[in-house]
CSV table of C-alpha atoms in Angstrom, one decimal:
chain,number,residue,atom,x,y,z
L,16,MET,CA,0.0,0.0,0.0
L,17,THR,CA,1.2,3.5,-0.8
L,18,ASP,CA,-0.2,6.3,1.3
L,19,SER,CA,0.6,9.4,-0.8
L,20,PRO,CA,-0.9,9.9,-4.3
L,21,VAL,CA,1.1,8.0,-7.0
L,22,ALA,CA,1.7,9.7,-10.4
L,23,TYR,CA,0.0,7.6,-13.1
L,24,GLN,CA,3.1,7.0,-15.2
L,25,ASP,CA,5.1,6.0,-12.2
L,26,ALA,CA,2.5,3.4,-11.3
L,27,ILE,CA,2.5,2.0,-14.9
L,28,ASP,CA,6.3,1.7,-14.8
L,29,VAL,CA,6.2,-0.2,-11.5
L,30,MET,CA,3.4,-2.5,-12.8
L,31,GLU,CA,5.2,-3.2,-16.1
L,32,THR,CA,8.5,-4.0,-14.3
L,33,ARG,CA,6.9,-6.2,-11.6
L,34,ALA,CA,4.7,-8.1,-14.2
L,35,ALA,CA,7.8,-8.9,-16.2
L,36,ASP,CA,9.6,-10.1,-13.1
L,37,ILE,CA,6.6,-12.3,-12.1
L,38,ALA,CA,6.4,-13.8,-15.6
L,39,ALA,CA,10.1,-14.6,-15.5
L,40,GLY,CA,9.8,-16.2,-12.0
L,41,HIS,CA,11.9,-13.5,-10.4
L,42,ALA,CA,9.3,-11.9,-8.1
L,43,PRO,CA,6.1,-12.8,-6.2
L,44,GLU,CA,2.6,-11.6,-7.1
L,45,LEU,CA,1.6,-8.2,-5.9
L,46,VAL,CA,-1.7,-6.5,-5.0
L,47,TRP,CA,-1.0,-2.7,-4.7
L,48,LEU,CA,-3.4,-0.3,-3.0
L,49,LEU,CA,-3.0,3.3,-3.9
L,50,GLU,CA,-4.6,6.6,-4.9
L,51,HIS,CA,-3.8,8.8,-7.9
L,52,PRO,CA,-3.9,12.6,-8.3
L,53,PRO,CA,-6.9,13.7,-10.4
L,54,LEU,CA,-6.6,12.3,-14.0
L,55,TYR,CA,-8.4,10.5,-16.8
L,56,THR,CA,-7.3,7.3,-18.5
L,57,SER,CA,-8.4,6.1,-21.9
L,58,GLY,CA,-8.7,2.4,-22.6
L,59,THR,CA,-8.4,0.6,-25.9
L,60,SER,CA,-12.1,1.2,-26.7
L,61,ALA,CA,-12.2,4.8,-25.8
L,62,LYS,CA,-14.1,7.2,-28.1
L,63,PRO,CA,-12.6,10.8,-28.5
L,64,ALA,CA,-16.1,12.3,-28.2
L,65,ASP,CA,-16.4,10.8,-24.6
L,66,LEU,CA,-13.7,13.2,-23.4
L,67,ILE,CA,-16.0,16.2,-22.7
L,68,ASP,CA,-13.6,18.4,-20.7
L,69,ALA,CA,-9.9,17.5,-20.3
L,70,ARG,CA,-9.6,19.4,-17.0
L,71,PHE,CA,-7.1,16.9,-15.8
L,72,PRO,CA,-4.2,15.1,-17.5
L,73,VAL,CA,-5.3,12.3,-19.9
L,74,PHE,CA,-3.3,9.1,-20.2
L,75,SER,CA,-3.6,6.5,-22.9
L,76,THR,CA,-3.3,3.0,-21.5
L,77,GLY,CA,-3.3,-0.6,-22.8
L,78,ARG,CA,-6.1,-1.8,-20.6
L,79,GLY,CA,-9.4,-2.6,-22.0
L,80,GLY,CA,-12.4,-0.3,-21.7
L,81,GLN,CA,-13.0,3.4,-22.3
L,82,PHE,CA,-12.5,6.6,-20.3
L,83,THR,CA,-12.1,6.4,-16.5
L,84,TYR,CA,-11.4,8.9,-13.8
L,85,HIS,CA,-9.0,8.4,-11.0
L,86,GLY,CA,-8.4,10.7,-8.1
L,87,PRO,CA,-8.2,11.2,-4.3
L,88,GLY,CA,-10.8,9.4,-2.3
L,89,GLN,CA,-10.9,6.5,-4.7
L,90,ARG,CA,-9.2,3.3,-3.8
L,91,VAL,CA,-7.3,1.9,-6.7
L,92,VAL,CA,-6.2,-1.7,-6.6
L,93,TYR,CA,-3.6,-2.9,-9.1
L,94,LEU,CA,-3.3,-6.7,-9.2
L,95,MET,CA,-0.2,-8.3,-10.7
L,96,LEU,CA,-1.2,-12.0,-10.6
L,97,ASP,CA,0.3,-15.0,-12.4
L,98,LEU,CA,-2.8,-16.3,-14.2
L,99,LYS,CA,-0.7,-19.0,-16.0
L,100,ARG,CA,-0.2,-20.6,-12.6
L,101,ARG,CA,-3.7,-19.7,-11.2
L,102,ARG,CA,-6.0,-20.2,-14.2
L,103,PRO,CA,-5.3,-18.9,-17.7
L,104,ASP,CA,-8.8,-17.8,-18.5
L,105,VAL,CA,-9.4,-14.1,-19.1
L,106,ARG,CA,-13.2,-14.3,-18.7
L,107,ALA,CA,-12.9,-16.2,-15.4
L,108,TYR,CA,-10.4,-13.6,-14.2
L,109,VAL,CA,-12.7,-10.7,-15.0
L,110,ALA,CA,-15.5,-12.5,-13.2
L,111,SER,CA,-13.3,-13.0,-10.2
L,112,LEU,CA,-12.5,-9.2,-10.2
L,113,GLU,CA,-16.2,-8.5,-10.2
L,114,GLN,CA,-16.8,-10.9,-7.4
L,115,PHE,CA,-13.8,-9.4,-5.4
L,116,THR,CA,-15.4,-6.0,-5.8
L,117,ILE,CA,-18.9,-7.1,-4.9
L,118,ARG,CA,-17.7,-8.9,-1.8
L,119,THR,CA,-15.8,-5.8,-0.7
L,120,LEU,CA,-18.9,-3.7,-1.0
L,121,ALA,CA,-21.0,-6.2,0.8
L,122,ALA,CA,-18.9,-5.7,3.9
L,123,PHE,CA,-20.7,-2.3,4.1
L,124,ASN,CA,-24.1,-3.7,3.2
L,125,VAL,CA,-23.9,-2.3,-0.3
L,126,ARG,CA,-25.3,-4.6,-3.0
L,127,GLY,CA,-23.0,-4.2,-6.0
L,128,GLU,CA,-24.2,-5.9,-9.2
L,129,ARG,CA,-22.8,-6.9,-12.6
L,130,ARG,CA,-24.5,-5.8,-15.8
L,131,GLU,CA,-24.1,-7.7,-19.1
L,132,ASP,CA,-24.1,-4.6,-21.2
L,133,ARG,CA,-22.1,-2.3,-18.9
L,134,VAL,CA,-18.6,-2.7,-17.4
L,135,GLY,CA,-17.9,-2.3,-13.7
L,136,VAL,CA,-20.0,-2.7,-10.6
L,137,TRP,CA,-23.3,-0.9,-10.2
L,138,VAL,CA,-25.8,-0.1,-7.4
L,139,ALA,CA,-29.5,0.4,-7.8
L,140,ARG,CA,-30.8,4.0,-7.0
L,141,PRO,CA,-34.5,3.8,-6.6
L,142,ASP,CA,-34.3,7.1,-4.7
L,143,LYS,CA,-33.5,8.8,-8.1
L,144,GLY,CA,-36.2,7.0,-10.0
L,145,PRO,CA,-37.2,3.7,-11.6
L,146,SER,CA,-34.3,2.0,-13.5
L,147,TYR,CA,-31.7,4.4,-12.2
L,148,GLU,CA,-28.3,2.9,-11.3
L,149,ASP,CA,-25.0,4.4,-10.3
L,150,LYS,CA,-21.5,3.0,-11.0
L,151,ILE,CA,-19.5,2.6,-7.8
L,152,ALA,CA,-16.5,0.6,-9.1
L,153,ALA,CA,-14.6,0.3,-12.3
L,154,ILE,CA,-12.7,-2.6,-13.7
L,155,GLY,CA,-9.9,-2.6,-16.3
L,156,VAL,CA,-7.6,-5.5,-17.3
L,157,ARG,CA,-4.5,-6.0,-19.3
L,158,LEU,CA,-2.4,-9.2,-19.5
L,159,LYS,CA,1.3,-9.6,-20.4
L,160,ARG,CA,2.6,-13.2,-20.6
L,161,TRP,CA,-0.5,-14.2,-18.6
L,162,VAL,CA,0.4,-11.8,-15.8
L,163,SER,CA,-2.4,-9.3,-15.0
L,164,LEU,CA,-2.0,-5.5,-14.9
L,165,HIS,CA,-4.4,-2.8,-13.8
L,166,GLY,CA,-7.4,-4.0,-11.8
L,167,ILE,CA,-10.2,-2.2,-10.0
L,168,SER,CA,-11.1,1.1,-8.5
L,169,ILE,CA,-13.8,1.7,-5.8
L,170,ASN,CA,-15.2,5.1,-5.1
L,171,VAL,CA,-14.9,5.7,-1.4
L,172,GLU,CA,-15.1,9.5,-1.2
L,173,PRO,CA,-13.9,11.1,-4.4
L,174,ASP,CA,-15.1,14.4,-5.8
L,175,LEU,CA,-17.9,13.1,-8.0
L,176,THR,CA,-18.0,16.3,-10.1
L,177,HIS,CA,-14.7,15.3,-11.5
L,178,PHE,CA,-16.4,12.5,-13.4
L,179,SER,CA,-18.3,15.1,-15.5
L,180,GLY,CA,-15.3,15.7,-17.7
L,181,ILE,CA,-15.8,12.3,-19.4
L,182,VAL,CA,-18.6,9.9,-20.3
L,183,PRO,CA,-17.5,7.3,-17.7
L,184,CYS,CA,-16.8,4.0,-19.5
L,185,GLY,CA,-18.8,5.2,-22.5
L,186,VAL,CA,-22.2,5.0,-20.6
L,187,GLY,CA,-24.1,8.2,-21.5
L,188,ASP,CA,-27.6,7.2,-20.5
L,189,PRO,CA,-28.8,9.8,-17.9
L,190,ARG,CA,-30.3,7.0,-15.8
L,191,TYR,CA,-26.7,5.7,-15.1
L,192,GLY,CA,-24.5,7.9,-13.0
L,193,VAL,CA,-21.6,7.6,-10.6
L,194,THR,CA,-21.7,7.2,-6.8
L,195,SER,CA,-19.4,6.5,-3.9
L,196,LEU,CA,-19.7,4.8,-0.5
L,197,VAL,CA,-19.9,8.2,1.3
L,198,ASP,CA,-22.4,9.5,-1.3
L,199,LEU,CA,-24.6,6.6,-0.4
L,200,GLY,CA,-24.6,7.8,3.2
L,201,LEU,CA,-21.9,5.5,4.6
L,202,PRO,CA,-19.2,7.1,6.7
L,203,VAL,CA,-16.5,4.7,5.5
L,204,THR,CA,-12.8,5.4,5.6
L,205,MET,CA,-10.1,4.2,3.2
L,206,ALA,CA,-8.7,2.1,6.0
L,207,ASP,CA,-12.1,0.4,6.4
L,208,VAL,CA,-12.2,-0.4,2.7
L,209,ASP,CA,-8.6,-1.8,2.8
L,210,VAL,CA,-9.6,-4.2,5.6
L,211,ALA,CA,-12.6,-5.3,3.5
L,212,LEU,CA,-10.5,-5.7,0.4
L,213,ARG,CA,-8.0,-8.0,2.1
L,214,GLN,CA,-10.8,-10.3,3.3
L,215,ALA,CA,-12.6,-10.3,0.0
L,216,PHE,CA,-9.3,-11.0,-1.9
L,217,GLU,CA,-8.6,-14.1,0.3
L,218,ASP,CA,-12.2,-15.3,-0.2
L,219,VAL,CA,-12.0,-15.0,-4.0
L,220,PHE,CA,-8.3,-15.6,-4.9
L,221,GLY,CA,-6.9,-17.3,-1.8
L,222,ALA,CA,-4.5,-16.1,0.8
């Protein structure tokens, strides 16, 4: 875990180096918990029109998906796991990341849900209207020699107005917004989330 915000390119460099070392058998797997300064990242499916206001630095990245925001108050979890040893199945790995996220949220009595047509983890918002849902966690994956890079991000207490500079993950339907644990009325700290993440990781991936 890193306490101070980590520059995005520095994080990418660390991940790339560690993943190569894991693939070569020279280093153990790593789950890295961190925060970033405010920034946007574009995945391999990002559409230029979905960048509405580049108020923060924009980074192109090799992960799947579209535009995503990262910033203070959001727990980013980068997982460098050896899937060749665990299970070389991309779909199963993504499903495991979803389950990892959902179990973490469940520790705070938040029901996170998957959606077949939308990436990430969502929560129903009947208080906003019928069929309204908000995204509370994002998922982005890249593999190199069957070692995973990138991972998940959970909104704990970020500035939700920062998401308005992009169409998050390409989902522009006004019924689908963005939320956080604190926005849902839960006085949760980052330390609380880290404890839940550790337990959920062991439940899904093993110790």
